[in-house]
Coordinates of C-alpha atoms in Angstrom, one line a residue:
X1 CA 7.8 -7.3 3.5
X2 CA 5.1 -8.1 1.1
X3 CA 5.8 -7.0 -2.3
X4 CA 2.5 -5.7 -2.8
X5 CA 2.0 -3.2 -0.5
X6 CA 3.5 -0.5 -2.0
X7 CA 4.9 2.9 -1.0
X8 CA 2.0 5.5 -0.2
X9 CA 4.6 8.4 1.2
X10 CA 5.8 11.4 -0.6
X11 CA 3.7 11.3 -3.8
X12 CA 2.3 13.6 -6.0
X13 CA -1.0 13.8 -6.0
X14 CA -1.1 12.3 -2.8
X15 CA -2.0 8.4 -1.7
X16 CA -6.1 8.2 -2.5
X17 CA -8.2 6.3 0.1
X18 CA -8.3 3.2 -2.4
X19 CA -4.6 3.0 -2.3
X20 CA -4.6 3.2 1.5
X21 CA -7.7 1.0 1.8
X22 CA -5.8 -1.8 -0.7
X23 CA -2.9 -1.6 0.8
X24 CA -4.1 -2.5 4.7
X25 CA -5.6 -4.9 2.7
X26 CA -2.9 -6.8 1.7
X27 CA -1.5 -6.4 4.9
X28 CA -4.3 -8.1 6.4
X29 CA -4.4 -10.7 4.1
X30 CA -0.7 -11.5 5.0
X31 CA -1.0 -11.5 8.8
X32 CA -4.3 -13.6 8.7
X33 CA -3.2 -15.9 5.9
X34 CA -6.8 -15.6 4.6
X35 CA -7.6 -13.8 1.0
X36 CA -11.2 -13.9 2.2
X37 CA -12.0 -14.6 4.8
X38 CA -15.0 -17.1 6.4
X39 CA -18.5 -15.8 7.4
X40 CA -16.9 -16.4 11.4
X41 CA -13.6 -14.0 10.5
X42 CA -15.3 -11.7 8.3
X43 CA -16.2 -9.2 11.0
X44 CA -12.8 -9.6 12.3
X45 CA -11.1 -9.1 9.1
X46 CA -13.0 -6.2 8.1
X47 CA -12.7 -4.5 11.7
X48 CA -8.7 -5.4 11.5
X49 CA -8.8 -3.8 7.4
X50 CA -10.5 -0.4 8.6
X51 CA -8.3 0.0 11.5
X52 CA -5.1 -0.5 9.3
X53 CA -6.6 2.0 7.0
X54 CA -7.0 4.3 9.9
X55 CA -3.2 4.2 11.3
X56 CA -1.9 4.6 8.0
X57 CA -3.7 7.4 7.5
X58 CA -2.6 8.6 10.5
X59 CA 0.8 7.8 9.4
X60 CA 0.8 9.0 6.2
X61 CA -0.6 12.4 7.9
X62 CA 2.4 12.9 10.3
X63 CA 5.0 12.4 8.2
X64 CA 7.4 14.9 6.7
X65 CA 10.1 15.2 4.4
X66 CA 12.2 17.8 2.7
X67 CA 12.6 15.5 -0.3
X68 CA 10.7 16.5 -3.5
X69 CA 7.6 14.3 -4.3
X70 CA 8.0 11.2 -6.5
X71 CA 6.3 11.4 -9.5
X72 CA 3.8 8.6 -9.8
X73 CA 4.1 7.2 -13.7
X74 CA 8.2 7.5 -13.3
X75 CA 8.2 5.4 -10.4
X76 CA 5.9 3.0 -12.2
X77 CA 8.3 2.9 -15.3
X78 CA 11.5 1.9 -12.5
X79 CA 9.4 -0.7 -11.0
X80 CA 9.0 -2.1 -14.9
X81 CA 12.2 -1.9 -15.8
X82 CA 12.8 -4.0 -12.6
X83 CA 10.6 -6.5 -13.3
X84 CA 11.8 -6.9 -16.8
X85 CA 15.5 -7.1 -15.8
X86 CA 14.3 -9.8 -12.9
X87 CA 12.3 -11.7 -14.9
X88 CA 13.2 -11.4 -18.6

């Protein structure tokens, strides 16, 4: 999986359209192999970026859980403590 698309489910407030949006993004980008894309994709990418938006939305919509919400600055904090264990 690509590291940056992060987890959008079962946060408090919930996942903004600019997270969704960057993270289809990304996803995108990692299918197409393209960070931008040429003047002859760019209709394709964009078109393939808004209708990843659109299922995770979906997604993201659908989904339950009877888990309590994840705070968005604690999981932030983990993810640095990670990083600073991985990489020193």
């Amino acid at each position: 999986m690509c590291r940056n698309i992060k987890t959008l489910f079962n946060f408090e407030p919930p996942a903004t359209e600019d997270e969704i949006h960057a993270s289809a993004l990304q996803f995108v980008r990692k299918l197409s192999g393209f960070n931008a894309p040429s003047k002859a994709n760019e209709a394709a990418f964009e078109l393939a970026v808004a209708e990843v938006s659109a299922s995770a939305r979906k997604l993201l919509t659908s989904l339950h859980t009877h888990a309590p919400a994840r705070d968005r600055e604690i999981e932030a904090e983990k993810a640095r403590e990670r990083s600073k264990a991985r990489f020193g």
